[in-house]
Coordinates of C-alpha atoms in Angstrom, one line a residue:
Chain A
M115 CA -37.3 6.9 -11.2
T116 CA -35.8 4.0 -13.2
V117 CA -32.1 3.8 -13.5
S118 CA -30.4 1.5 -16.0
I119 CA -26.8 0.4 -15.2
V120 CA -24.7 -0.8 -18.1
G121 CA -21.9 -3.0 -16.6
I122 CA -22.8 -4.6 -13.3
G123 CA -19.4 -5.1 -11.8
L124 CA -17.8 -3.7 -8.7
I125 CA -18.8 -0.1 -9.4
G126 CA -22.0 -0.6 -11.3
G127 CA -23.2 -3.2 -8.7
S128 CA -22.3 -1.1 -5.7
M129 CA -24.1 1.9 -7.2
A130 CA -27.2 -0.2 -7.8
L131 CA -27.1 -1.2 -4.1
S132 CA -26.6 2.4 -3.0
L133 CA -29.2 4.0 -5.2
K134 CA -31.9 1.4 -4.3
E135 CA -31.2 1.6 -0.6
S136 CA -31.2 5.4 -0.5
G137 CA -34.6 5.4 -2.2
F138 CA -33.2 7.5 -5.1
T139 CA -34.6 4.9 -7.6
D140 CA -37.5 2.5 -7.6
I141 CA -36.3 0.2 -10.3
V142 CA -32.7 -0.7 -11.3
V143 CA -32.3 -2.3 -14.7
G144 CA -29.1 -4.2 -15.4
V145 CA -27.3 -4.6 -18.7
D146 CA -24.2 -6.6 -19.2
K147 CA -22.5 -8.4 -22.1
Q148 CA -21.3 -11.2 -19.9
M149 CA -23.9 -13.8 -19.1
E150 CA -22.2 -14.7 -15.7
H151 CA -22.5 -11.1 -14.6
V152 CA -26.2 -11.0 -15.5
V153 CA -26.9 -14.3 -13.7
K154 CA -24.9 -13.2 -10.6
A155 CA -26.4 -9.7 -10.5
L156 CA -29.9 -11.2 -10.4
E157 CA -29.0 -13.8 -7.9
L158 CA -27.5 -11.2 -5.6
A159 CA -30.5 -8.9 -6.2
L160 CA -28.3 -6.1 -7.3
V161 CA -30.8 -5.3 -10.1
D162 CA -34.6 -5.7 -10.4
K163 CA -34.4 -6.9 -13.9
V164 CA -32.2 -7.4 -16.9
L165 CA -32.7 -6.0 -20.4
L166 CA -30.9 -5.6 -23.6
L167 CA -29.2 -2.3 -24.0
D168 CA -31.6 -0.6 -26.4
D169 CA -34.6 -1.4 -24.2
A170 CA -32.7 -0.4 -21.1
I171 CA -32.1 3.0 -22.6
Q172 CA -35.8 3.5 -23.5
Q173 CA -37.1 2.5 -20.1
A174 CA -34.7 4.5 -18.0
D175 CA -34.8 8.1 -16.7
L176 CA -31.1 7.8 -16.0
I177 CA -28.5 5.6 -17.7
I178 CA -25.2 4.9 -15.9
L179 CA -22.4 3.5 -18.0
A180 CA -20.1 1.5 -15.8
T181 CA -18.0 -0.5 -18.3
P182 CA -14.3 -0.4 -18.8
V183 CA -13.1 2.9 -20.2
D184 CA -12.0 1.6 -23.6
S185 CA -15.6 0.6 -24.4
L186 CA -17.0 4.0 -23.4
T187 CA -15.8 5.9 -26.4
T188 CA -18.0 3.8 -28.6
L189 CA -20.8 2.9 -26.1
L190 CA -21.4 6.5 -25.1
P191 CA -22.1 7.9 -28.6
Y192 CA -24.2 4.8 -29.3
V193 CA -26.4 5.5 -26.2
L194 CA -26.6 9.2 -26.9
D195 CA -27.9 8.4 -30.4
R196 CA -30.8 6.7 -28.7
V197 CA -31.9 9.0 -25.9
Q198 CA -34.7 11.6 -26.1
N199 CA -34.7 13.4 -22.8
Q200 CA -32.9 10.8 -20.6
V201 CA -29.7 11.6 -18.7
V202 CA -26.6 9.6 -19.3
I203 CA -23.5 9.4 -17.1
D204 CA -20.3 7.5 -17.2
V205 CA -18.3 6.5 -14.1
G206 CA -14.9 5.9 -15.8
S207 CA -11.5 6.6 -14.3
T208 CA -10.4 8.7 -17.3
K209 CA -12.4 11.6 -18.5
H210 CA -10.9 13.6 -21.4
P211 CA -11.1 10.8 -24.1
I212 CA -14.6 10.0 -23.0
V213 CA -15.8 13.6 -23.2
E214 CA -14.0 14.0 -26.5
S215 CA -15.9 11.0 -28.0
V216 CA -19.2 13.0 -27.9
K217 CA -17.9 16.6 -28.3
N218 CA -20.1 17.4 -31.2
H219 CA -22.9 15.0 -30.5
P220 CA -26.4 16.7 -30.9
K221 CA -27.4 15.2 -27.5
R222 CA -24.1 16.2 -25.7
G223 CA -26.2 18.1 -23.2
R224 CA -27.9 15.0 -21.9
F225 CA -24.5 13.5 -20.9
V226 CA -22.7 14.3 -17.6
A227 CA -19.1 13.0 -17.2
T228 CA -18.5 11.7 -13.7
H229 CA -16.0 9.8 -11.6
P230 CA -16.9 8.5 -8.2
M231 CA -13.5 8.1 -6.4
A232 CA -14.0 4.7 -4.7
G233 CA -13.1 1.1 -5.4
T234 CA -11.5 -2.0 -4.1
E235 CA -9.0 -4.4 -5.7
Y236 CA -11.8 -6.8 -6.5
S237 CA -14.0 -7.0 -9.6
G238 CA -17.3 -8.4 -10.9
P239 CA -20.8 -8.3 -9.5
E240 CA -19.8 -10.4 -6.4
A241 CA -17.4 -7.6 -5.5
A242 CA -20.3 -5.1 -5.2
I243 CA -20.6 -3.8 -1.6
R244 CA -22.9 -1.6 0.4
G245 CA -21.6 1.8 1.4
L246 CA -18.6 1.8 -1.0
F247 CA -19.2 5.4 -1.9
E248 CA -20.2 6.9 1.5
N249 CA -18.2 9.9 2.5
K250 CA -16.0 9.7 -0.6
F251 CA -15.4 12.3 -3.3
T252 CA -17.0 12.2 -6.7
V253 CA -16.0 14.4 -9.6
L254 CA -18.2 16.0 -12.2
C255 CA -16.3 17.2 -15.3
D256 CA -16.9 19.9 -17.9
T257 CA -20.4 20.5 -16.6
D258 CA -20.9 23.6 -18.8
E259 CA -21.2 21.2 -21.7
S260 CA -24.2 19.5 -20.0
D261 CA -27.8 20.6 -19.7
A262 CA -28.5 22.2 -16.3
D263 CA -31.3 19.8 -15.5
A264 CA -29.1 16.8 -16.3
V265 CA -26.3 18.1 -13.9
D266 CA -29.0 18.8 -11.3
L267 CA -30.2 15.2 -11.5
V268 CA -26.7 13.8 -11.2
R269 CA -25.9 16.0 -8.2
R270 CA -29.0 14.7 -6.5
M271 CA -28.0 11.1 -7.3
Y272 CA -24.5 11.5 -5.8
R273 CA -25.9 13.3 -2.7
A274 CA -28.3 10.3 -2.2
M275 CA -25.1 8.2 -2.3
Q276 CA -23.7 10.4 0.4
M277 CA -20.8 11.5 -1.7
T278 CA -19.0 14.9 -1.7
I279 CA -19.3 16.5 -5.1
T280 CA -16.3 18.4 -6.7
E281 CA -15.8 19.7 -10.2
Y282 CA -12.8 19.6 -12.5
D283 CA -12.2 20.1 -16.2
S284 CA -11.6 16.8 -17.8
V285 CA -8.0 17.5 -18.7
S286 CA -7.1 18.4 -15.0
H287 CA -9.0 15.4 -13.8
D288 CA -6.8 13.1 -15.9
V289 CA -3.6 14.7 -14.6
H290 CA -4.7 14.4 -11.0
T291 CA -5.9 10.8 -11.2
A292 CA -2.6 9.8 -12.9
Y293 CA -0.8 11.0 -9.7
I294 CA -3.1 9.9 -7.0
S295 CA -4.7 6.7 -8.4
H296 CA -3.2 5.3 -11.6
I297 CA 0.4 5.5 -10.6
S298 CA -0.4 3.6 -7.3
H299 CA -1.6 0.7 -9.4
I300 CA 1.5 0.8 -11.6
C301 CA 3.7 0.8 -8.4
S302 CA 1.8 -2.2 -6.9
F303 CA 1.7 -4.2 -10.1
A304 CA 5.5 -3.7 -10.6
L305 CA 6.3 -4.6 -7.0
A306 CA 4.3 -7.8 -7.1
L307 CA 5.9 -8.8 -10.4
T308 CA 9.4 -8.0 -9.1
V309 CA 9.0 -10.2 -6.0
L310 CA 7.1 -13.0 -7.8
D311 CA 10.0 -13.1 -10.2
K312 CA 12.5 -13.5 -7.3
E313 CA 10.4 -16.3 -5.9
R314 CA 11.7 -18.6 -8.7
E315 CA 15.2 -18.5 -7.0
E316 CA 14.0 -18.1 -3.4
N317 CA 11.0 -20.2 -2.8
R318 CA 10.4 -19.1 0.8
I319 CA 10.4 -15.4 -0.2
F320 CA 6.8 -14.7 0.8
E321 CA 7.0 -16.5 4.2
L322 CA 8.1 -13.3 5.9
A323 CA 5.8 -10.9 4.1
S324 CA 4.1 -8.8 6.7
T325 CA 1.4 -6.1 6.7
G326 CA 3.6 -3.5 5.2
F327 CA 4.2 -5.5 2.1
A328 CA 0.5 -6.5 1.9
S329 CA -0.5 -2.8 2.0
T330 CA 1.9 -1.7 -0.7
V331 CA 1.1 -4.6 -3.1
R332 CA -2.6 -4.8 -2.5
L333 CA -3.6 -3.0 -5.7
A334 CA -1.8 -5.7 -7.7
K335 CA -4.8 -7.9 -7.1
S336 CA -6.8 -5.5 -9.3
S337 CA -8.1 -6.7 -12.7
P338 CA -5.8 -5.9 -15.7
E339 CA -9.0 -5.9 -17.8
T340 CA -10.1 -2.8 -16.0
W341 CA -6.7 -1.1 -15.6
I342 CA -5.0 -1.6 -19.0
P343 CA -7.7 0.5 -20.8
I344 CA -7.2 3.2 -18.2
F345 CA -3.4 3.2 -18.6
R346 CA -3.9 3.3 -22.4
Q347 CA -6.4 6.2 -22.3
N348 CA -4.3 8.2 -19.8
Q349 CA -1.0 7.2 -21.3
D350 CA 0.6 10.6 -21.7
N351 CA -0.1 11.7 -18.1
I352 CA 0.9 8.3 -16.7
L353 CA 4.2 8.3 -18.6
D354 CA 4.9 11.8 -17.1
V355 CA 4.3 10.5 -13.5
L356 CA 6.1 7.3 -14.2
D357 CA 9.2 9.2 -15.4
E358 CA 9.1 11.4 -12.2
Y359 CA 8.6 8.3 -10.0
I360 CA 11.6 6.5 -11.7
N361 CA 13.7 9.6 -11.3
T362 CA 12.9 9.7 -7.6
L363 CA 13.9 6.0 -7.3
L364 CA 17.1 6.8 -9.2
K365 CA 17.8 9.6 -6.9
F366 CA 17.4 7.2 -3.9
K367 CA 19.9 4.8 -5.7
G368 CA 22.4 7.6 -6.3
L369 CA 22.2 8.7 -2.6
M370 CA 22.8 5.1 -1.5
L371 CA 25.7 4.4 -3.9
S372 CA 27.5 7.6 -2.9
D373 CA 26.9 6.7 0.8
S374 CA 25.0 10.1 1.2
Y375 CA 22.8 8.8 4.0
E376 CA 22.5 12.1 5.7
K377 CA 21.1 13.7 2.6
F378 CA 18.9 10.6 2.0
E379 CA 17.5 11.0 5.5
N380 CA 16.7 14.7 5.0
Y381 CA 15.0 13.8 1.7
L382 CA 12.9 11.1 3.3
G383 CA 12.0 13.5 6.1
K384 CA 10.0 15.5 3.5
A385 CA 7.8 12.5 2.8
S386 CA 6.4 12.8 6.3
E387 CA 4.4 15.7 4.9
I388 CA 2.1 12.9 3.6
R389 CA 0.8 12.6 7.2
R390 CA -1.1 15.8 6.5
I391 CA -3.0 14.0 3.8
L392 CA -3.3 10.5 5.2
K393 CA -4.9 10.5 8.6
Chain B
M361 CA 12.1 -13.5 35.2
T362 CA 13.3 -9.9 34.6
V363 CA 13.5 -8.6 31.1
S364 CA 15.4 -5.4 30.2
I365 CA 14.4 -3.7 27.0
V366 CA 16.8 -1.2 25.5
G367 CA 14.9 1.2 23.2
I368 CA 11.3 1.6 24.2
G369 CA 9.7 2.5 20.9
L370 CA 7.1 0.8 18.7
I371 CA 8.8 -2.6 18.9
G372 CA 10.4 -2.5 22.3
G373 CA 7.2 -1.0 23.9
S374 CA 4.9 -3.5 22.2
M375 CA 7.2 -6.4 23.3
A376 CA 7.0 -5.0 26.9
L377 CA 3.2 -5.1 26.8
S378 CA 3.1 -8.6 25.3
L379 CA 5.7 -10.2 27.6
K380 CA 4.0 -8.7 30.7
E381 CA 0.6 -9.7 29.6
S382 CA 1.5 -13.3 28.8
G383 CA 3.1 -13.7 32.2
F384 CA 6.5 -14.5 30.6
T385 CA 8.1 -11.9 32.7
D386 CA 7.5 -10.4 36.2
I387 CA 9.5 -7.2 35.8
V388 CA 10.2 -5.2 32.7
V389 CA 13.1 -2.7 33.0
G390 CA 13.3 0.0 30.4
V391 CA 16.4 1.8 29.0
D392 CA 16.3 4.6 26.5
K393 CA 18.6 7.4 25.6
Q394 CA 15.8 9.8 25.0
M395 CA 14.2 11.4 28.1
E396 CA 10.8 11.8 26.4
H397 CA 10.7 8.1 25.7
V398 CA 11.5 7.2 29.3
V399 CA 8.9 9.6 30.6
K400 CA 6.3 8.3 28.2
A401 CA 7.1 4.7 28.8
L402 CA 6.6 5.1 32.5
E403 CA 3.4 7.1 32.0
L404 CA 2.0 4.5 29.7
A405 CA 3.2 1.7 32.1
L406 CA 5.0 0.0 29.4
V407 CA 7.8 -0.7 31.8
D408 CA 8.0 -1.2 35.6
K409 CA 11.1 0.8 36.1
V410 CA 13.8 2.6 34.3
L411 CA 17.5 2.0 34.8
L412 CA 20.8 3.1 33.2
L413 CA 22.1 0.5 30.7
D414 CA 24.8 -1.1 32.9
D415 CA 22.4 -1.7 35.8
A416 CA 19.7 -2.9 33.4
I417 CA 22.1 -5.5 32.1
Q418 CA 23.1 -6.7 35.6
Q419 CA 19.5 -7.0 36.9
A420 CA 18.1 -8.9 33.9
D421 CA 17.8 -12.5 32.9
L422 CA 17.1 -11.5 29.3
I423 CA 18.1 -8.3 27.5
I424 CA 16.3 -7.2 24.4
L425 CA 18.0 -4.6 22.2
A426 CA 15.3 -2.7 20.3
T427 CA 17.2 0.3 19.0
P428 CA 17.8 1.4 15.4
V429 CA 20.0 -1.1 13.6
D430 CA 23.0 1.3 13.1
S431 CA 23.4 1.5 16.9
L432 CA 23.3 -2.3 17.3
T433 CA 26.7 -2.9 15.9
T434 CA 28.3 -1.0 18.8
L435 CA 25.6 -1.6 21.4
L436 CA 25.6 -5.3 21.1
P437 CA 29.4 -5.9 21.7
Y438 CA 29.1 -3.4 24.6
V439 CA 26.3 -5.4 26.2
L440 CA 28.0 -8.8 25.6
D441 CA 31.2 -7.4 27.3
R442 CA 29.0 -7.0 30.4
V443 CA 27.0 -10.2 30.6
Q444 CA 27.8 -13.3 32.7
N445 CA 25.0 -15.8 31.9
Q446 CA 22.2 -13.5 30.8
V447 CA 20.7 -13.9 27.3
V448 CA 20.8 -11.0 24.8
I449 CA 18.7 -10.7 21.7
D450 CA 18.3 -8.0 19.1
V451 CA 15.1 -7.4 17.1
G452 CA 16.5 -5.4 14.2
S453 CA 15.3 -5.5 10.6
T454 CA 18.8 -6.5 9.3
K455 CA 20.7 -9.4 10.6
H456 CA 24.0 -10.1 8.9
P457 CA 25.9 -6.9 9.9
I458 CA 24.7 -7.3 13.5
V459 CA 25.8 -11.0 13.7
E460 CA 29.1 -10.0 12.2
S461 CA 29.7 -7.4 14.9
V462 CA 30.1 -10.1 17.5
K463 CA 31.4 -12.9 15.4
N464 CA 34.5 -13.5 17.6
H465 CA 33.1 -12.3 20.9
P466 CA 33.8 -14.7 23.8
K467 CA 30.2 -14.3 24.9
R468 CA 28.8 -14.9 21.3
G469 CA 26.9 -17.9 22.6
R470 CA 24.7 -15.7 24.9
F471 CA 23.4 -13.8 21.9
V472 CA 20.5 -14.8 19.7
A473 CA 19.8 -12.8 16.5
T474 CA 16.1 -12.4 16.0
H475 CA 13.6 -10.4 13.9
P476 CA 9.9 -10.4 14.8
M477 CA 8.2 -9.5 11.5
A478 CA 5.6 -7.0 12.7
G479 CA 5.3 -3.2 12.8
T480 CA 3.3 -0.2 11.9
E481 CA 4.2 3.1 10.2
Y482 CA 4.3 4.8 13.6
S483 CA 7.2 5.1 16.1
G484 CA 8.0 5.9 19.7
P485 CA 6.5 4.5 22.9
E486 CA 3.1 6.0 22.2
A487 CA 3.0 3.7 19.1
A488 CA 3.3 0.6 21.2
I489 CA 0.2 -1.6 20.9
R490 CA -1.1 -4.8 22.4
G491 CA -1.2 -7.8 20.2
L492 CA 1.2 -6.4 17.6
F493 CA 3.0 -9.7 17.3
E494 CA 0.2 -12.2 17.6
N495 CA 0.1 -14.8 14.8
K496 CA 3.0 -13.2 13.0
F497 CA 6.3 -14.8 12.0
T498 CA 9.5 -14.2 13.9
V499 CA 12.9 -15.2 12.5
L500 CA 15.9 -16.6 14.5
C501 CA 19.2 -16.4 12.6
D502 CA 22.4 -18.4 12.8
T503 CA 21.2 -20.2 15.9
D504 CA 24.1 -22.7 15.7
E505 CA 26.3 -19.8 16.9
S506 CA 24.2 -19.4 20.1
D507 CA 24.1 -21.6 23.2
A508 CA 21.3 -24.1 23.3
D509 CA 19.8 -22.8 26.5
A510 CA 19.8 -19.2 25.1
V511 CA 18.0 -20.3 22.0
D512 CA 15.5 -22.3 24.1
L513 CA 14.7 -19.2 26.3
V514 CA 14.2 -17.1 23.2
R515 CA 11.9 -19.7 21.6
R516 CA 9.8 -19.8 24.8
M517 CA 9.6 -16.0 24.8
Y518 CA 8.4 -15.8 21.2
R519 CA 5.9 -18.6 21.8
A520 CA 4.6 -16.6 24.8
M521 CA 4.1 -13.7 22.3
Q522 CA 2.1 -16.1 20.1
M523 CA 4.5 -15.9 17.2
T524 CA 5.4 -18.5 14.7
I525 CA 9.1 -19.2 14.8
T526 CA 11.2 -19.8 11.7
E527 CA 14.9 -20.0 11.1
Y528 CA 17.2 -18.4 8.5
D529 CA 20.8 -17.9 8.0
S530 CA 21.5 -14.2 8.4
V531 CA 22.6 -13.7 4.8
S532 CA 19.3 -15.2 3.4
H533 CA 17.3 -13.2 6.0
D534 CA 18.7 -9.9 4.6
V535 CA 18.0 -10.9 1.0
H536 CA 14.4 -11.9 1.8
T537 CA 13.6 -8.8 3.9
A538 CA 15.0 -6.6 1.1
Y539 CA 12.3 -8.1 -1.2
I540 CA 9.3 -8.3 1.1
S541 CA 9.9 -5.4 3.5
H542 CA 12.6 -2.9 2.7
I543 CA 11.7 -2.3 -0.9
S544 CA 8.0 -1.7 0.1
H545 CA 9.3 1.3 2.2
I546 CA 11.4 2.5 -0.7
C547 CA 8.3 2.4 -3.1
S548 CA 6.1 4.2 -0.6
F549 CA 8.6 6.9 0.2
A550 CA 9.3 7.5 -3.5
L551 CA 5.6 7.7 -4.4
A552 CA 4.9 10.1 -1.6
L553 CA 7.8 12.4 -2.6
T554 CA 6.8 12.3 -6.3
V555 CA 3.2 13.3 -5.6
L556 CA 4.1 15.9 -2.9
D557 CA 6.5 17.4 -5.5
K558 CA 3.6 17.7 -8.0
E559 CA 1.5 19.4 -5.3
R560 CA 3.6 22.6 -5.9
E561 CA 2.0 23.0 -9.3
E562 CA -1.4 21.4 -8.6
N563 CA -2.6 22.4 -5.2
R564 CA -5.7 20.2 -5.3
I565 CA -3.7 17.1 -6.1
F566 CA -4.6 15.2 -2.9
E567 CA -8.3 16.1 -3.0
L568 CA -9.1 13.0 -4.9
A569 CA -6.7 10.6 -3.1
S570 CA -8.7 7.5 -2.3
T571 CA -8.1 4.3 -0.3
G572 CA -5.9 2.8 -3.0
F573 CA -3.4 5.7 -2.9
A574 CA -3.5 5.6 1.0
S575 CA -2.7 2.0 1.0
T576 CA 0.3 2.2 -1.4
V577 CA 1.7 5.3 0.3
R578 CA 1.1 4.3 4.0
L579 CA 4.6 3.2 4.7
A580 CA 5.9 6.7 3.8
K581 CA 4.7 7.8 7.2
S582 CA 7.4 5.6 8.7
S583 CA 10.3 7.2 10.6
P584 CA 13.4 7.9 8.4
E585 CA 15.5 7.6 11.6
T586 CA 14.5 3.9 11.7
W587 CA 14.7 3.2 8.0
I588 CA 17.8 5.0 6.9
P589 CA 20.1 2.7 9.0
I590 CA 18.3 -0.3 7.6
F591 CA 18.8 0.9 4.0
R592 CA 22.4 1.5 4.8
Q593 CA 23.1 -1.8 6.5
N594 CA 21.3 -3.8 3.8
Q595 CA 22.4 -1.5 0.9
D596 CA 23.7 -4.2 -1.4
N597 CA 20.6 -6.3 -1.3
I598 CA 18.3 -3.3 -1.5
L599 CA 20.2 -2.0 -4.6
D600 CA 19.7 -5.3 -6.3
V601 CA 15.9 -5.2 -5.7
L602 CA 15.7 -1.6 -6.5
D603 CA 17.4 -2.3 -9.9
E604 CA 15.0 -5.1 -10.6
Y605 CA 12.0 -2.9 -9.6
I606 CA 13.2 0.0 -11.8
N607 CA 13.6 -2.5 -14.7
T608 CA 10.1 -3.7 -14.2
L609 CA 8.8 -0.1 -14.3
L610 CA 10.9 0.6 -17.5
K611 CA 9.4 -2.5 -19.0
F612 CA 5.9 -1.1 -18.3
K613 CA 7.0 2.2 -19.9
G614 CA 8.4 0.5 -23.0
L615 CA 5.1 -1.5 -23.4
M616 CA 3.1 1.7 -23.2
L617 CA 5.3 3.7 -25.5
S618 CA 5.2 1.0 -28.1
D619 CA 1.4 0.7 -27.7
S620 CA 1.9 -3.0 -26.8
Y621 CA -1.2 -3.1 -24.5
E622 CA -2.0 -6.7 -25.2
K623 CA 1.5 -7.8 -24.0
F624 CA 1.1 -5.4 -21.1
E625 CA -2.2 -7.0 -20.1
N626 CA -0.7 -10.5 -20.2
Y627 CA 2.2 -9.3 -18.1
L628 CA 0.0 -7.7 -15.5
G629 CA -2.1 -10.9 -15.5
K630 CA 0.9 -12.6 -13.9
A631 CA 0.7 -10.3 -11.0
S632 CA -2.6 -11.9 -10.0
E633 CA -0.4 -14.7 -8.6
I634 CA 0.0 -12.4 -5.7
R635 CA -3.5 -13.4 -4.6
R636 CA -2.0 -16.7 -3.5
I637 CA 0.1 -14.8 -0.9
L638 CA -2.3 -12.0 0.1
K639 CA -5.6 -13.3 1.2

């Protein structure tokens, strides 16, 4: 089995490691627009060889598109135009706009929309790590639009990566990820910017930053180049969550201003429900 | 040296472990209003014995007040009324209201206001852990109001706990902690409540929650009983930060609504400055 991975960054690179190590694939071909990524991916032995996109499509049984989501809506139709019987997947953090971009494509059946739910705040090939996906969830979307053999191959791939497979329609996927992934990045970016802004007046402001602050603001280290396209593609859902989040903060503010600390305490008590989810 | 610790929870209990282990103290006396805490602290051997407050004051060389900050403004004057030459410290997350509560007390010199910057999202004596304070910062506030020998003893204590000591005036301390500690808790509580609220419509909402979400929302597991008094005592500073944070979020929203994604990307790029602080 030959797998071509287009975009050898954190996700593409970590998948390369995982697919090779599990024996799912014999050869991993890398494709990347950025010369530094290509050089680094070869140096780190994330890929066996590097090809131009058209050749990488022809030589592969499975093509994984791991580029930023804004590029996928043009890259995916381009790749599907060039496949015969190969299977193509994407691993983007949004799903509906990507699925829509090939809705009426004659080769739609060869495409499976996926989203392995794993990552770190780092990016690029040097961010690729072993075991990133183990025991995490991966989502397959709108699988009734894909050929059965294609879905089957992708399922086998994610099982080899030791992931738990779950299915969503692409619209629900985008609502859910807005709530449990995209908004977390918004919160962290905003918190980092707020405190960095204060640093201009109070130059010792970070001296006392402890592990709680570090945890809340960790995602602000993420790459804007990855996240801006996600915010753009999932704008409507993210704006909904953002409005609800701001309303919650305004409710906190109102409770404080009206000195309603008993009510505030009861309200915060409900947040402890989160212990059910976070072990 | 005998140390009495009033309030044997996460912080008091972890200090007990650290002070005993470092050899700074021979005997740790525990005081707690809650019977379950007393029983648990003895069972876990966090303390050598348990006494009522007045006796614990008399028998100690150093008295550590580790109760929620709302109780400190009455507990601290009560304790100072009863000391001869003992040293008293608090370890609360706010400083100015606590210092104010004993401003004109005849024994003010025996008190040193401190804040060891360490914690976890857990609470109670079973949350006490070894090494919680090692290599963290601790703050001493308004030390010119304290007797030199008292400050000296407290410095020796924190050095025994392997903490780096820094000094602030209590007003600055409260501004800084609003930005790098208190607001993080506000963000996390609000995010948890926002997503939990959505769960009523979308019951699989947490299925896809990954490590990024867990990190941002971790502090929402903290005890409202600890944090509500902090929010109340530091209300003015926290409202300032909260306003700035909400403004940043509204700026994000405006950039999205006006499709200004290039500007948005430049803005988020500034957040990467946070890498300087978070290694």
